[in-house]
Amino acid sequence: MNCRSIDTAARYGGDEFALVLPETKEFAALQVADRIRNCLADDDETPSLSLSIGIATFPQCGATVQKLIEHADRAMYDMKEKSKSGKPQRHRRS
């Protein structure tokens, strides 16, 4: 899977990663998230991996890096909770 030259992928913490997609609207970010999730789901390697994704868009979700990270983090934990309860895993803007 490739990133555009303007995108940045980085490890953010222990098992957290950030993908910064400049000039990308929410719908396109959701498509990227779905492609990443599907790529991992189709991988036959063991152990199998899953992921929870939180998306934040500027300036709708925050005007500072800290606010954007907080929003994406909340969205990610919301997705984790939904996956534990068996609800569909789809991003919802809070």
mmCIF file of N, CA and C in Angstrom:
data_model
loop_
_atom_site.group_PDB
_atom_site.id
_atom_site.type_symbol
_atom_site.label_atom_id
_atom_site.label_comp_id
_atom_site.label_asym_id
_atom_site.label_seq_id
_atom_site.Cartn_x
_atom_site.Cartn_y
_atom_site.Cartn_z
ATOM 1 N N MET A 1 0.849 -1.166 0.000
ATOM 2 C CA MET A 1 0.000 0.000 0.000
ATOM 3 C C MET A 1 0.896 1.230 0.000
ATOM 4 N N ASN A 2 0.565 2.202 -0.811
ATOM 5 C CA ASN A 2 1.400 3.386 -0.975
ATOM 6 C C ASN A 2 0.713 4.630 -0.454
ATOM 7 N N CYS A 3 1.544 5.594 -0.065
ATOM 8 C CA CYS A 3 1.064 6.915 0.324
ATOM 9 C C CYS A 3 1.452 7.903 -0.771
ATOM 10 N N ARG A 4 0.720 9.000 -0.840
ATOM 11 C CA ARG A 4 1.124 10.083 -1.728
ATOM 12 C C ARG A 4 2.347 10.762 -1.121
ATOM 13 N N SER A 5 3.069 11.509 -1.920
ATOM 14 C CA SER A 5 4.271 12.184 -1.412
ATOM 15 C C SER A 5 3.926 13.212 -0.337
ATOM 16 N N ILE A 6 2.689 13.718 -0.301
ATOM 17 C CA ILE A 6 2.321 14.700 0.720
ATOM 18 C C ILE A 6 1.775 14.051 1.997
ATOM 19 N N ASP A 7 1.544 12.740 1.986
ATOM 20 C CA ASP A 7 1.028 12.033 3.161
ATOM 21 C C ASP A 7 2.171 11.687 4.105
ATOM 22 N N THR A 8 1.831 11.531 5.375
ATOM 23 C CA THR A 8 2.825 11.141 6.370
ATOM 24 C C THR A 8 2.261 10.001 7.208
ATOM 25 N N ALA A 9 2.989 8.910 7.267
ATOM 26 C CA ALA A 9 2.632 7.780 8.120
ATOM 27 C C ALA A 9 3.687 7.685 9.216
ATOM 28 N N ALA A 10 3.241 7.540 10.475
ATOM 29 C CA ALA A 10 4.186 7.504 11.582
ATOM 30 C C ALA A 10 3.626 6.698 12.730
ATOM 31 N N ARG A 11 4.529 6.117 13.495
ATOM 32 C CA ARG A 11 4.124 5.462 14.737
ATOM 33 C C ARG A 11 3.871 6.557 15.752
ATOM 34 N N TYR A 12 2.714 6.509 16.405
ATOM 35 C CA TYR A 12 2.331 7.562 17.339
ATOM 36 C C TYR A 12 2.562 7.140 18.786
ATOM 37 N N GLY A 13 2.410 5.889 19.076
ATOM 38 C CA GLY A 13 2.597 5.382 20.428
ATOM 39 C C GLY A 13 2.753 3.881 20.349
ATOM 40 N N GLY A 14 2.731 3.209 21.480
ATOM 41 C CA GLY A 14 2.926 1.765 21.547
ATOM 42 C C GLY A 14 2.365 0.995 20.372
ATOM 43 N N ASP A 15 1.057 0.944 20.254
ATOM 44 C CA ASP A 15 0.438 0.223 19.139
ATOM 45 C C ASP A 15 -0.463 1.152 18.335
ATOM 46 N N GLU A 16 -0.143 2.436 18.368
ATOM 47 C CA GLU A 16 -0.922 3.420 17.630
ATOM 48 C C GLU A 16 -0.081 4.040 16.521
ATOM 49 N N PHE A 17 -0.738 4.283 15.405
ATOM 50 C CA PHE A 17 -0.090 4.890 14.254
ATOM 51 C C PHE A 17 -0.946 6.046 13.772
ATOM 52 N N ALA A 18 -0.314 7.003 13.142
ATOM 53 C CA ALA A 18 -1.036 8.150 12.582
ATOM 54 C C ALA A 18 -0.757 8.212 11.087
ATOM 55 N N LEU A 19 -1.781 8.539 10.365
ATOM 56 C CA LEU A 19 -1.644 8.765 8.926
ATOM 57 C C LEU A 19 -2.226 10.145 8.662
ATOM 58 N N VAL A 20 -1.375 11.078 8.285
ATOM 59 C CA VAL A 20 -1.796 12.446 8.008
ATOM 60 C C VAL A 20 -1.994 12.561 6.499
ATOM 61 N N LEU A 21 -3.207 12.925 6.112
ATOM 62 C CA LEU A 21 -3.575 13.010 4.696
ATOM 63 C C LEU A 21 -3.967 14.449 4.364
ATOM 64 N N PRO A 22 -2.986 15.311 4.077
ATOM 65 C CA PRO A 22 -3.317 16.696 3.751
ATOM 66 C C PRO A 22 -4.233 16.776 2.528
ATOM 67 N N GLU A 23 -5.035 17.813 2.502
ATOM 68 C CA GLU A 23 -5.921 18.072 1.364
ATOM 69 C C GLU A 23 -6.876 16.910 1.096
ATOM 70 N N THR A 24 -7.310 16.222 2.157
ATOM 71 C CA THR A 24 -8.198 15.060 2.030
ATOM 72 C C THR A 24 -9.466 15.306 2.824
ATOM 73 N N LYS A 25 -10.599 15.156 2.176
ATOM 74 C CA LYS A 25 -11.898 15.309 2.839
ATOM 75 C C LYS A 25 -12.223 14.041 3.630
ATOM 76 N N GLU A 26 -13.219 14.132 4.509
ATOM 77 C CA GLU A 26 -13.575 13.013 5.375
ATOM 78 C C GLU A 26 -13.926 11.750 4.581
ATOM 79 N N PHE A 27 -14.705 11.895 3.514
ATOM 80 C CA PHE A 27 -15.115 10.722 2.741
ATOM 81 C C PHE A 27 -13.900 9.982 2.178
ATOM 82 N N ALA A 28 -12.930 10.722 1.645
ATOM 83 C CA ALA A 28 -11.724 10.096 1.094
ATOM 84 C C ALA A 28 -10.898 9.441 2.202
ATOM 85 N N ALA A 29 -10.848 10.071 3.379
ATOM 86 C CA ALA A 29 -10.126 9.470 4.505
ATOM 87 C C ALA A 29 -10.781 8.162 4.924
ATOM 88 N N LEU A 30 -12.119 8.121 4.894
ATOM 89 C CA LEU A 30 -12.833 6.885 5.210
ATOM 90 C C LEU A 30 -12.508 5.794 4.194
ATOM 91 N N GLN A 31 -12.375 6.163 2.930
ATOM 92 C CA GLN A 31 -12.015 5.181 1.904
ATOM 93 C C GLN A 31 -10.617 4.626 2.157
ATOM 94 N N VAL A 32 -9.683 5.487 2.526
ATOM 95 C CA VAL A 32 -8.326 5.034 2.849
ATOM 96 C C VAL A 32 -8.374 4.079 4.041
ATOM 97 N N ALA A 33 -9.132 4.447 5.071
ATOM 98 C CA ALA A 33 -9.256 3.595 6.255
ATOM 99 C C ALA A 33 -9.829 2.232 5.885
ATOM 100 N N ASP A 34 -10.846 2.229 5.038
ATOM 101 C CA ASP A 34 -11.447 0.957 4.609
ATOM 102 C C ASP A 34 -10.452 0.116 3.815
ATOM 103 N N ARG A 35 -9.649 0.739 2.959
ATOM 104 C CA ARG A 35 -8.656 -0.017 2.188
ATOM 105 C C ARG A 35 -7.613 -0.648 3.107
ATOM 106 N N ILE A 36 -7.173 0.105 4.103
ATOM 107 C CA ILE A 36 -6.192 -0.430 5.054
ATOM 108 C C ILE A 36 -6.809 -1.587 5.839
ATOM 109 N N ARG A 37 -8.021 -1.396 6.339
ATOM 110 C CA ARG A 37 -8.696 -2.444 7.115
ATOM 111 C C ARG A 37 -8.892 -3.702 6.266
ATOM 112 N N ASN A 38 -9.330 -3.537 5.028
ATOM 113 C CA ASN A 38 -9.543 -4.676 4.140
ATOM 114 C C ASN A 38 -8.240 -5.387 3.793
ATOM 115 N N CYS A 39 -7.182 -4.626 3.611
ATOM 116 C CA CYS A 39 -5.869 -5.221 3.324
ATOM 117 C C CYS A 39 -5.443 -6.128 4.476
ATOM 118 N N LEU A 40 -5.622 -5.667 5.702
ATOM 119 C CA LEU A 40 -5.264 -6.495 6.857
ATOM 120 C C LEU A 40 -6.194 -7.688 6.991
ATOM 121 N N ALA A 41 -7.465 -7.494 6.731
ATOM 122 C CA ALA A 41 -8.433 -8.590 6.843
ATOM 123 C C ALA A 41 -8.149 -9.686 5.824
ATOM 124 N N ASP A 42 -7.632 -9.321 4.650
ATOM 125 C CA ASP A 42 -7.351 -10.294 3.592
ATOM 126 C C ASP A 42 -5.991 -10.960 3.736
ATOM 127 N N ASP A 43 -5.197 -10.506 4.688
ATOM 128 C CA ASP A 43 -3.856 -11.051 4.890
ATOM 129 C C ASP A 43 -3.954 -12.411 5.577
ATOM 130 N N ASP A 44 -3.295 -13.411 5.017
ATOM 131 C CA ASP A 44 -3.349 -14.764 5.576
ATOM 132 C C ASP A 44 -2.289 -15.023 6.643
ATOM 133 N N GLU A 45 -1.496 -14.023 6.964
ATOM 134 C CA GLU A 45 -0.444 -14.188 7.962
ATOM 135 C C GLU A 45 -1.060 -14.377 9.353
ATOM 136 N N THR A 46 -0.322 -15.074 10.219
ATOM 137 C CA THR A 46 -0.756 -15.211 11.604
ATOM 138 C C THR A 46 0.244 -14.487 12.493
ATOM 139 N N PRO A 47 -0.173 -13.913 13.574
ATOM 140 C CA PRO A 47 -1.563 -13.840 13.996
ATOM 141 C C PRO A 47 -2.337 -12.856 13.117
ATOM 142 N N SER A 48 -3.639 -13.060 13.060
ATOM 143 C CA SER A 48 -4.459 -12.131 12.291
ATOM 144 C C SER A 48 -4.532 -10.805 13.041
ATOM 145 N N LEU A 49 -4.630 -9.744 12.288
ATOM 146 C CA LEU A 49 -4.650 -8.413 12.864
ATOM 147 C C LEU A 49 -5.989 -7.738 12.601
ATOM 148 N N SER A 50 -6.372 -6.889 13.507
ATOM 149 C CA SER A 50 -7.537 -6.039 13.301
ATOM 150 C C SER A 50 -7.119 -4.634 13.712
ATOM 151 N N LEU A 51 -7.925 -3.672 13.347
ATOM 152 C CA LEU A 51 -7.598 -2.324 13.759
ATOM 153 C C LEU A 51 -8.854 -1.499 13.960
ATOM 154 N N SER A 52 -8.700 -0.513 14.812
ATOM 155 C CA SER A 52 -9.740 0.482 15.035
ATOM 156 C C SER A 52 -9.169 1.800 14.557
ATOM 157 N N ILE A 53 -9.989 2.555 13.841
ATOM 158 C CA ILE A 53 -9.502 3.779 13.211
ATOM 159 C C ILE A 53 -10.356 4.949 13.654
ATOM 160 N N GLY A 54 -9.698 6.051 13.976
ATOM 161 C CA GLY A 54 -10.379 7.299 14.284
ATOM 162 C C GLY A 54 -9.946 8.351 13.280
ATOM 163 N N ILE A 55 -10.904 9.095 12.776
ATOM 164 C CA ILE A 55 -10.615 10.110 11.768
ATOM 165 C C ILE A 55 -10.990 11.478 12.318
ATOM 166 N N ALA A 56 -10.132 12.453 12.048
ATOM 167 C CA ALA A 56 -10.415 13.841 12.395
ATOM 168 C C ALA A 56 -10.054 14.704 11.190
ATOM 169 N N THR A 57 -10.901 15.665 10.887
ATOM 170 C CA THR A 57 -10.642 16.557 9.763
ATOM 171 C C THR A 57 -10.482 17.993 10.262
ATOM 172 N N PHE A 58 -9.592 18.714 9.600
ATOM 173 C CA PHE A 58 -9.331 20.120 9.915
ATOM 174 C C PHE A 58 -10.150 20.990 8.983
ATOM 175 N N PRO A 59 -10.800 22.001 9.449
ATOM 176 C CA PRO A 59 -10.910 22.495 10.821
ATOM 177 C C PRO A 59 -12.171 22.007 11.538
ATOM 178 N N GLN A 60 -12.966 21.155 10.893
ATOM 179 C CA GLN A 60 -14.250 20.733 11.467
ATOM 180 C C GLN A 60 -14.104 20.090 12.843
ATOM 181 N N CYS A 61 -13.079 19.288 13.024
ATOM 182 C CA CYS A 61 -12.920 18.534 14.282
ATOM 183 C C CYS A 61 -11.965 19.205 15.258
ATOM 184 N N GLY A 62 -11.320 20.268 14.832
ATOM 185 C CA GLY A 62 -10.394 20.972 15.706
ATOM 186 C C GLY A 62 -9.462 21.845 14.896
ATOM 187 N N ALA A 63 -8.995 22.906 15.526
ATOM 188 C CA ALA A 63 -8.119 23.851 14.836
ATOM 189 C C ALA A 63 -6.655 23.699 15.250
ATOM 190 N N THR A 64 -6.406 22.817 16.226
ATOM 191 C CA THR A 64 -5.019 22.588 16.651
ATOM 192 C C THR A 64 -4.693 21.104 16.509
ATOM 193 N N VAL A 65 -3.415 20.812 16.458
ATOM 194 C CA VAL A 65 -2.989 19.415 16.368
ATOM 195 C C VAL A 65 -3.529 18.633 17.555
ATOM 196 N N GLN A 66 -3.449 19.219 18.743
ATOM 197 C CA GLN A 66 -3.921 18.529 19.948
ATOM 198 C C GLN A 66 -5.405 18.203 19.856
ATOM 199 N N LYS A 67 -6.221 19.142 19.403
ATOM 200 C CA LYS A 67 -7.667 18.906 19.281
ATOM 201 C C LYS A 67 -7.952 17.832 18.229
ATOM 202 N N LEU A 68 -7.231 17.843 17.129
ATOM 203 C CA LEU A 68 -7.424 16.830 16.094
ATOM 204 C C LEU A 68 -7.064 15.442 16.617
ATOM 205 N N ILE A 69 -5.962 15.349 17.353
ATOM 206 C CA ILE A 69 -5.551 14.067 17.922
ATOM 207 C C ILE A 69 -6.578 13.581 18.935
ATOM 208 N N GLU A 70 -7.065 14.475 19.782
ATOM 209 C CA GLU A 70 -8.081 14.098 20.772
ATOM 210 C C GLU A 70 -9.343 13.585 20.083
ATOM 211 N N HIS A 71 -9.769 14.253 19.021
ATOM 212 C CA HIS A 71 -10.967 13.828 18.305
ATOM 213 C C HIS A 71 -10.755 12.449 17.668
ATOM 214 N N ALA A 72 -9.631 12.273 16.989
ATOM 215 C CA ALA A 72 -9.345 10.985 16.349
ATOM 216 C C ALA A 72 -9.240 9.878 17.397
ATOM 217 N N ASP A 73 -8.655 10.179 18.528
ATOM 218 C CA ASP A 73 -8.516 9.198 19.603
ATOM 219 C C ASP A 73 -9.885 8.773 20.138
ATOM 220 N N ARG A 74 -10.773 9.746 20.360
ATOM 221 C CA ARG A 74 -12.135 9.426 20.822
ATOM 222 C C ARG A 74 -12.863 8.566 19.786
ATOM 223 N N ALA A 75 -12.726 8.929 18.521
ATOM 224 C CA ALA A 75 -13.388 8.170 17.451
ATOM 225 C C ALA A 75 -12.845 6.747 17.391
ATOM 226 N N MET A 76 -11.543 6.584 17.602
ATOM 227 C CA MET A 76 -10.941 5.255 17.583
ATOM 228 C C MET A 76 -11.479 4.406 18.739
ATOM 229 N N TYR A 77 -11.543 4.982 19.934
ATOM 230 C CA TYR A 77 -12.059 4.218 21.075
ATOM 231 C C TYR A 77 -13.541 3.919 20.924
ATOM 232 N N ASP A 78 -14.295 4.827 20.304
ATOM 233 C CA ASP A 78 -15.696 4.534 19.998
ATOM 234 C C ASP A 78 -15.791 3.316 19.087
ATOM 235 N N MET A 79 -14.916 3.243 18.088
ATOM 236 C CA MET A 79 -14.931 2.113 17.163
ATOM 237 C C MET A 79 -14.571 0.817 17.894
ATOM 238 N N LYS A 80 -13.602 0.893 18.800
ATOM 239 C CA LYS A 80 -13.233 -0.301 19.574
ATOM 240 C C LYS A 80 -14.417 -0.812 20.376
ATOM 241 N N GLU A 81 -15.136 0.094 21.017
ATOM 242 C CA GLU A 81 -16.297 -0.303 21.811
ATOM 243 C C GLU A 81 -17.381 -0.915 20.935
ATOM 244 N N LYS A 82 -17.618 -0.338 19.779
ATOM 245 C CA LYS A 82 -18.629 -0.872 18.872
ATOM 246 C C LYS A 82 -18.239 -2.262 18.384
ATOM 247 N N SER A 83 -16.954 -2.474 18.126
ATOM 248 C CA SER A 83 -16.536 -3.794 17.638
ATOM 249 C C SER A 83 -16.684 -4.843 18.733
ATOM 250 N N LYS A 84 -16.496 -4.469 19.986
ATOM 251 C CA LYS A 84 -16.676 -5.401 21.096
ATOM 252 C C LYS A 84 -18.146 -5.769 21.276
ATOM 253 N N SER A 85 -19.034 -4.821 20.970
ATOM 254 C CA SER A 85 -20.461 -5.071 21.155
ATOM 255 C C SER A 85 -21.098 -5.700 19.924
ATOM 256 N N GLY A 86 -20.303 -5.915 18.878
ATOM 257 C CA GLY A 86 -20.826 -6.553 17.675
ATOM 258 C C GLY A 86 -21.505 -5.610 16.711
ATOM 259 N N LYS A 87 -21.454 -4.316 16.989
ATOM 260 C CA LYS A 87 -22.048 -3.337 16.083
ATOM 261 C C LYS A 87 -21.115 -3.110 14.897
ATOM 262 N N PRO A 88 -21.645 -2.654 13.772
ATOM 263 C CA PRO A 88 -20.812 -2.406 12.594
ATOM 264 C C PRO A 88 -19.697 -1.413 12.904
ATOM 265 N N GLN A 89 -18.534 -1.645 12.292
ATOM 266 C CA GLN A 89 -17.392 -0.783 12.519
ATOM 267 C C GLN A 89 -17.316 0.283 11.438
ATOM 268 N N ARG A 90 -17.987 1.358 11.644
ATOM 269 C CA ARG A 90 -17.967 2.462 10.700
ATOM 270 C C ARG A 90 -17.736 3.738 11.484
ATOM 271 N N HIS A 91 -16.869 4.590 10.979
ATOM 272 C CA HIS A 91 -16.555 5.842 11.642
ATOM 273 C C HIS A 91 -17.799 6.723 11.742
ATOM 274 N N ARG A 92 -17.945 7.370 12.875
ATOM 275 C CA ARG A 92 -19.007 8.350 13.062
ATOM 276 C C ARG A 92 -18.384 9.596 13.641
ATOM 277 N N ARG A 93 -18.637 10.710 13.000
ATOM 278 C CA ARG A 93 -18.112 11.976 13.503
ATOM 279 C C ARG A 93 -18.867 12.319 14.775
ATOM 280 N N SER A 94 -18.124 12.677 15.837
ATOM 281 C CA SER A 94 -18.782 13.047 17.104
ATOM 282 C C SER A 94 -18.888 14.536 17.265
#
